[in-house]
mmCIF file of C-alpha atoms in Angstrom:
data_model
loop_
_atom_site.group_PDB
_atom_site.id
_atom_site.type_symbol
_atom_site.label_atom_id
_atom_site.label_comp_id
_atom_site.label_asym_id
_atom_site.label_seq_id
_atom_site.Cartn_x
_atom_site.Cartn_y
_atom_site.Cartn_z
ATOM 1 C CA MET A 29 0.000 0.000 0.000
ATOM 2 C CA HIS A 30 1.155 3.520 -0.767
ATOM 3 C CA SER A 31 -1.822 5.269 0.777
ATOM 4 C CA ASN A 32 -1.563 8.826 2.111
ATOM 5 C CA THR A 33 -3.873 8.361 5.068
ATOM 6 C CA HIS A 34 -5.678 11.440 6.392
ATOM 7 C CA LYS A 35 -3.988 13.725 3.913
ATOM 8 C CA LEU A 36 -5.704 16.584 2.129
ATOM 9 C CA LEU A 37 -5.145 17.167 -1.580
ATOM 10 C CA HIS A 38 -5.782 20.711 -2.834
ATOM 11 C CA MET A 39 -6.201 20.427 -6.619
ATOM 12 C CA VAL A 40 -6.310 23.620 -8.662
ATOM 13 C CA TYR A 41 -6.885 23.970 -12.410
ATOM 14 C CA PHE A 42 -6.020 27.209 -14.196
ATOM 15 C CA TRP A 43 -7.487 28.462 -17.460
ATOM 16 C CA LEU A 44 -5.314 31.279 -18.782
ATOM 17 C CA LYS A 45 -6.815 34.283 -20.559
ATOM 18 C CA GLU A 46 -7.867 33.628 -24.164
ATOM 19 C CA GLU A 47 -5.031 35.683 -25.628
ATOM 20 C CA HIS A 48 -2.343 34.101 -23.423
ATOM 21 C CA THR A 49 1.180 33.433 -24.665
ATOM 22 C CA GLU A 50 3.680 30.704 -23.791
ATOM 23 C CA HIS A 51 5.446 33.356 -21.756
ATOM 24 C CA ASP A 52 2.302 33.882 -19.644
ATOM 25 C CA LYS A 53 2.139 30.152 -19.000
ATOM 26 C CA ALA A 54 5.813 30.081 -18.009
ATOM 27 C CA GLN A 55 5.211 33.045 -15.708
ATOM 28 C CA LEU A 56 2.363 31.244 -13.930
ATOM 29 C CA ILE A 57 4.448 28.079 -13.548
ATOM 30 C CA GLU A 58 7.312 30.118 -12.141
ATOM 31 C CA GLY A 59 4.939 31.814 -9.708
ATOM 32 C CA LEU A 60 3.573 28.457 -8.570
ATOM 33 C CA GLN A 61 7.091 27.178 -7.899
ATOM 34 C CA GLY A 62 7.488 29.901 -5.285
ATOM 35 C CA LEU A 63 4.671 28.324 -3.247
ATOM 36 C CA ALA A 64 6.938 25.362 -2.451
ATOM 37 C CA ASP A 65 8.631 27.534 0.195
ATOM 38 C CA ILE A 66 5.491 27.394 2.339
ATOM 39 C CA ASP A 67 6.127 24.995 5.220
ATOM 40 C CA LEU A 68 2.518 23.819 5.453
ATOM 41 C CA ILE A 69 2.837 22.183 2.023
ATOM 42 C CA LYS A 70 3.960 18.545 2.272
ATOM 43 C CA ALA A 71 4.160 17.855 -1.472
ATOM 44 C CA ILE A 72 3.671 19.908 -4.622
ATOM 45 C CA HIS A 73 2.961 18.960 -8.233
ATOM 46 C CA ILE A 74 2.816 21.644 -10.913
ATOM 47 C CA GLY A 75 1.502 20.174 -14.131
ATOM 48 C CA VAL A 76 0.160 20.590 -17.630
ATOM 49 C CA PRO A 77 -2.332 18.298 -19.396
ATOM 50 C CA ALA A 78 -0.597 15.030 -20.254
ATOM 51 C CA SER A 79 -0.799 13.413 -23.653
ATOM 52 C CA THR A 80 -2.517 10.295 -22.359
ATOM 53 C CA LEU A 81 -4.778 8.414 -24.752
ATOM 54 C CA GLU A 82 -7.846 10.523 -25.555
ATOM 55 C CA ARG A 83 -11.053 9.529 -23.879
ATOM 56 C CA ASP A 84 -14.446 11.238 -23.513
ATOM 57 C CA VAL A 85 -14.100 11.528 -19.741
ATOM 58 C CA ILE A 86 -10.829 13.442 -19.873
ATOM 59 C CA ASP A 87 -10.824 17.202 -19.379
ATOM 60 C CA SER A 88 -7.632 18.691 -20.796
ATOM 61 C CA SER A 89 -9.047 22.174 -21.387
ATOM 62 C CA TYR A 90 -7.016 23.780 -18.563
ATOM 63 C CA GLN A 91 -3.482 24.982 -19.203
ATOM 64 C CA VAL A 92 -1.847 24.489 -15.795
ATOM 65 C CA SER A 93 -2.633 22.417 -12.704
ATOM 66 C CA LEU A 94 -1.389 22.625 -9.146
ATOM 67 C CA VAL A 95 -1.739 19.849 -6.585
ATOM 68 C CA LEU A 96 -0.718 20.521 -3.010
ATOM 69 C CA GLN A 97 -0.707 17.982 -0.217
ATOM 70 C CA PHE A 98 -1.458 19.086 3.329
ATOM 71 C CA ASP A 99 -1.575 17.127 6.572
ATOM 72 C CA ASN A 100 -5.134 18.244 7.259
ATOM 73 C CA THR A 101 -7.940 20.682 6.435
ATOM 74 C CA GLU A 102 -6.721 23.298 8.913
ATOM 75 C CA ASP A 103 -3.331 23.536 7.189
ATOM 76 C CA GLN A 104 -5.064 24.139 3.844
ATOM 77 C CA ASP A 105 -7.189 26.877 5.397
ATOM 78 C CA ALA A 106 -4.037 28.467 6.874
ATOM 79 C CA TYR A 107 -2.360 28.254 3.448
ATOM 80 C CA GLN A 108 -5.169 30.341 1.928
ATOM 81 C CA ILE A 109 -4.132 33.323 4.048
ATOM 82 C CA HIS A 110 -0.363 32.664 4.060
ATOM 83 C CA PRO A 111 1.536 35.805 2.923
ATOM 84 C CA THR A 112 3.528 33.863 0.295
ATOM 85 C CA HIS A 113 0.279 32.518 -1.193
ATOM 86 C CA LEU A 114 -1.402 35.931 -1.175
ATOM 87 C CA ALA A 115 1.671 37.490 -2.832
ATOM 88 C CA PHE A 116 1.527 34.833 -5.562
ATOM 89 C CA VAL A 117 -2.166 35.556 -6.216
ATOM 90 C CA ASP A 118 -1.499 39.299 -6.396
ATOM 91 C CA LYS A 119 1.393 38.796 -8.799
ATOM 92 C CA CYS A 120 -0.216 36.238 -11.120
ATOM 93 C CA LYS A 121 -4.008 36.670 -11.006
ATOM 94 C CA HIS A 122 -3.971 38.821 -14.166
ATOM 95 C CA LEU A 123 -2.832 35.711 -16.084
ATOM 96 C CA TRP A 124 -5.911 33.526 -15.572
ATOM 97 C CA GLN A 125 -9.554 33.883 -16.505
ATOM 98 C CA ARG A 126 -10.807 30.946 -14.434
ATOM 99 C CA VAL A 127 -9.694 28.717 -11.594
ATOM 100 C CA LYS A 128 -11.327 25.546 -10.326
ATOM 101 C CA VAL A 129 -10.465 23.924 -7.026
ATOM 102 C CA CYS A 130 -11.205 20.473 -5.629
ATOM 103 C CA ASP A 131 -10.197 19.799 -2.018
ATOM 104 C CA SER A 132 -10.278 16.117 -1.107
ATOM 105 C CA ILE A 133 -9.575 14.598 2.268
ATOM 106 C CA SER A 134 -8.531 10.969 2.509
ATOM 107 C CA ALA A 135 -11.587 8.722 2.799
ATOM 108 C CA LEU A 136 -9.730 5.964 4.653
ATOM 109 C CA MET B 1 11.549 21.592 -2.385
ATOM 110 C CA HIS B 2 9.168 18.644 -2.371
ATOM 111 C CA SER B 3 8.607 18.558 -6.132
ATOM 112 C CA ASN B 4 7.604 15.340 -7.889
ATOM 113 C CA THR B 5 9.589 15.934 -11.049
ATOM 114 C CA HIS B 6 8.356 14.286 -14.237
ATOM 115 C CA LYS B 7 5.545 12.515 -12.462
ATOM 116 C CA LEU B 8 2.068 12.070 -13.872
ATOM 117 C CA LEU B 9 -0.989 12.640 -11.706
ATOM 118 C CA HIS B 10 -4.176 10.875 -12.814
ATOM 119 C CA MET B 11 -7.050 12.684 -11.055
ATOM 120 C CA VAL B 12 -10.511 11.154 -11.201
ATOM 121 C CA TYR B 13 -13.760 12.571 -9.827
ATOM 122 C CA PHE B 14 -16.812 10.330 -9.380
ATOM 123 C CA TRP B 15 -20.438 11.444 -9.262
ATOM 124 C CA LEU B 16 -22.529 8.589 -7.890
ATOM 125 C CA LYS B 17 -26.029 7.896 -9.188
ATOM 126 C CA GLU B 18 -28.729 10.291 -7.894
ATOM 127 C CA GLU B 19 -30.322 7.658 -5.661
ATOM 128 C CA HIS B 20 -27.028 6.479 -4.160
ATOM 129 C CA THR B 21 -26.688 5.351 -0.560
ATOM 130 C CA GLU B 22 -23.793 5.590 1.886
ATOM 131 C CA HIS B 23 -23.318 1.882 1.230
ATOM 132 C CA ASP B 24 -22.778 2.576 -2.490
ATOM 133 C CA LYS B 25 -20.152 5.156 -1.620
ATOM 134 C CA ALA B 26 -18.409 2.730 0.737
ATOM 135 C CA GLN B 27 -18.502 0.084 -2.001
ATOM 136 C CA LEU B 28 -16.808 2.424 -4.487
ATOM 137 C CA ILE B 29 -14.143 3.383 -1.946
ATOM 138 C CA GLU B 30 -13.516 -0.292 -1.198
ATOM 139 C CA GLY B 31 -13.221 -1.009 -4.905
ATOM 140 C CA LEU B 32 -10.741 1.834 -5.364
ATOM 141 C CA GLN B 33 -8.587 0.475 -2.527
ATOM 142 C CA GLY B 34 -8.055 -2.672 -4.567
ATOM 143 C CA LEU B 35 -6.276 -0.614 -7.238
ATOM 144 C CA ALA B 36 -3.351 -0.060 -4.842
ATOM 145 C CA ASP B 37 -2.146 -3.592 -5.701
ATOM 146 C CA ILE B 38 -1.197 -2.404 -9.207
ATOM 147 C CA ASP B 39 2.593 -2.066 -9.355
ATOM 148 C CA LEU B 40 2.530 0.807 -11.861
ATOM 149 C CA ILE B 41 0.923 3.044 -9.224
ATOM 150 C CA LYS B 42 3.504 4.955 -7.176
ATOM 151 C CA ALA B 43 1.052 6.697 -4.820
ATOM 152 C CA ILE B 44 -2.698 6.606 -4.285
ATOM 153 C CA HIS B 45 -5.124 9.003 -2.601
ATOM 154 C CA ILE B 46 -8.791 8.092 -2.267
ATOM 155 C CA GLY B 47 -10.755 11.082 -1.065
ATOM 156 C CA VAL B 48 -14.044 12.802 -0.430
ATOM 157 C CA PRO B 49 -14.716 16.565 -0.614
ATOM 158 C CA ALA B 50 -13.025 18.267 2.343
ATOM 159 C CA SER B 51 -14.779 20.789 4.538
ATOM 160 C CA THR B 52 -12.402 23.601 3.649
ATOM 161 C CA LEU B 53 -13.741 27.142 3.817
ATOM 162 C CA GLU B 54 -16.380 27.686 1.122
ATOM 163 C CA ARG B 55 -15.285 29.680 -1.879
ATOM 164 C CA ASP B 56 -16.863 30.256 -5.306
ATOM 165 C CA VAL B 57 -14.054 28.505 -7.121
ATOM 166 C CA ILE B 58 -14.416 25.227 -5.198
ATOM 167 C CA ASP B 59 -16.224 22.302 -6.796
ATOM 168 C CA SER B 60 -17.366 19.879 -4.110
ATOM 169 C CA SER B 61 -20.205 18.353 -6.146
ATOM 170 C CA TYR B 62 -18.450 14.988 -6.635
ATOM 171 C CA GLN B 63 -18.743 12.288 -3.988
ATOM 172 C CA VAL B 64 -15.408 10.477 -4.338
ATOM 173 C CA SER B 65 -12.022 11.330 -5.826
ATOM 174 C CA LEU B 66 -9.062 9.177 -6.797
ATOM 175 C CA VAL B 67 -5.561 10.495 -7.417
ATOM 176 C CA LEU B 68 -2.922 8.129 -8.733
ATOM 177 C CA GLN B 69 0.720 8.993 -9.278
ATOM 178 C CA PHE B 70 2.630 7.339 -12.115
ATOM 179 C CA ASP B 71 6.239 7.674 -13.200
ATOM 180 C CA ASN B 72 5.238 8.684 -16.714
ATOM 181 C CA THR B 73 2.457 8.829 -19.327
ATOM 182 C CA GLU B 74 3.165 5.312 -20.616
ATOM 183 C CA ASP B 75 2.555 3.790 -17.182
ATOM 184 C CA GLN B 76 -0.815 5.555 -16.984
ATOM 185 C CA ASP B 77 -1.765 4.231 -20.419
ATOM 186 C CA ALA B 78 -0.739 0.717 -19.314
ATOM 187 C CA TYR B 79 -2.831 1.114 -16.151
ATOM 188 C CA GLN B 80 -5.931 1.767 -18.286
ATOM 189 C CA ILE B 81 -5.777 -1.784 -19.656
ATOM 190 C CA HIS B 82 -4.413 -3.477 -16.522
ATOM 191 C CA PRO B 83 -6.635 -6.481 -15.586
ATOM 192 C CA THR B 84 -7.043 -5.266 -11.972
ATOM 193 C CA HIS B 85 -8.240 -1.862 -13.218
ATOM 194 C CA LEU B 86 -10.630 -3.384 -15.748
ATOM 195 C CA ALA B 87 -12.034 -5.723 -13.067
ATOM 196 C CA PHE B 88 -12.640 -2.718 -10.805
ATOM 197 C CA VAL B 89 -14.501 -0.859 -13.576
ATOM 198 C CA ASP B 90 -16.647 -3.922 -14.299
ATOM 199 C CA LYS B 91 -17.479 -4.375 -10.626
ATOM 200 C CA CYS B 92 -18.194 -0.739 -9.745
ATOM 201 C CA LYS B 93 -19.316 1.115 -12.881
ATOM 202 C CA HIS B 94 -22.997 0.656 -11.981
ATOM 203 C CA LEU B 95 -22.391 2.951 -8.983
ATOM 204 C CA TRP B 96 -21.511 6.142 -10.840
ATOM 205 C CA GLN B 97 -23.376 8.345 -13.291
ATOM 206 C CA ARG B 98 -20.386 10.457 -14.295
ATOM 207 C CA VAL B 99 -16.611 10.436 -14.118
ATOM 208 C CA LYS B 100 -14.198 13.246 -14.914
ATOM 209 C CA VAL B 101 -10.483 12.746 -15.383
ATOM 210 C CA CYS B 102 -7.578 15.199 -15.446
ATOM 211 C CA ASP B 103 -4.148 13.815 -16.323
ATOM 212 C CA SER B 104 -1.320 16.220 -15.544
ATOM 213 C CA ILE B 105 2.359 15.718 -16.228
ATOM 214 C CA SER B 106 4.910 17.687 -14.236
ATOM 215 C CA ALA B 107 5.639 21.002 -15.953
ATOM 216 C CA LEU B 108 9.154 21.277 -14.497
#
């Protein structure tokens, strides 16, 4: 078993503005990398849609994804108001038109 | 840094059938646990929507989530046709009405 018991995954999908450039995407990815300095974060994955086999159920319409692992719900809530996180949002929010978040806590 | 370089995250969200019971949800979670036996999977997180602070951008409409980590895109493609995965789909597909998948490969 490789289960992450009682962990919270904070999954964020970013849709950049219609007229975005590769530079904008790189800027967002660079901004996201700065979040790794936040102690509350136990693991970070900054991604782009993978070229897995196409299937109807797959949504690859976003440009960038961020998955953060926290020890619990409280740490995620504290992350939302962490100065480093707020500075990232201030610096990069002009890049995206839409964000979707799914927060999942381990079911086991 | 806690970055998972070059890793693929396979994120799946399940919406159970309208008339689902807690037992159905437990059955799906039990079925998902069986996937952990698949060698290709490097990490597994089986979750339910967390009670993080409510925000407009959060989607908590799904009932169960599954996040699998693979070393690369090829391993995820191989997982799709792995007998243990196919057996899980056969056994549990009657439980859900909708599935959404996001496959993200590390951008770094």
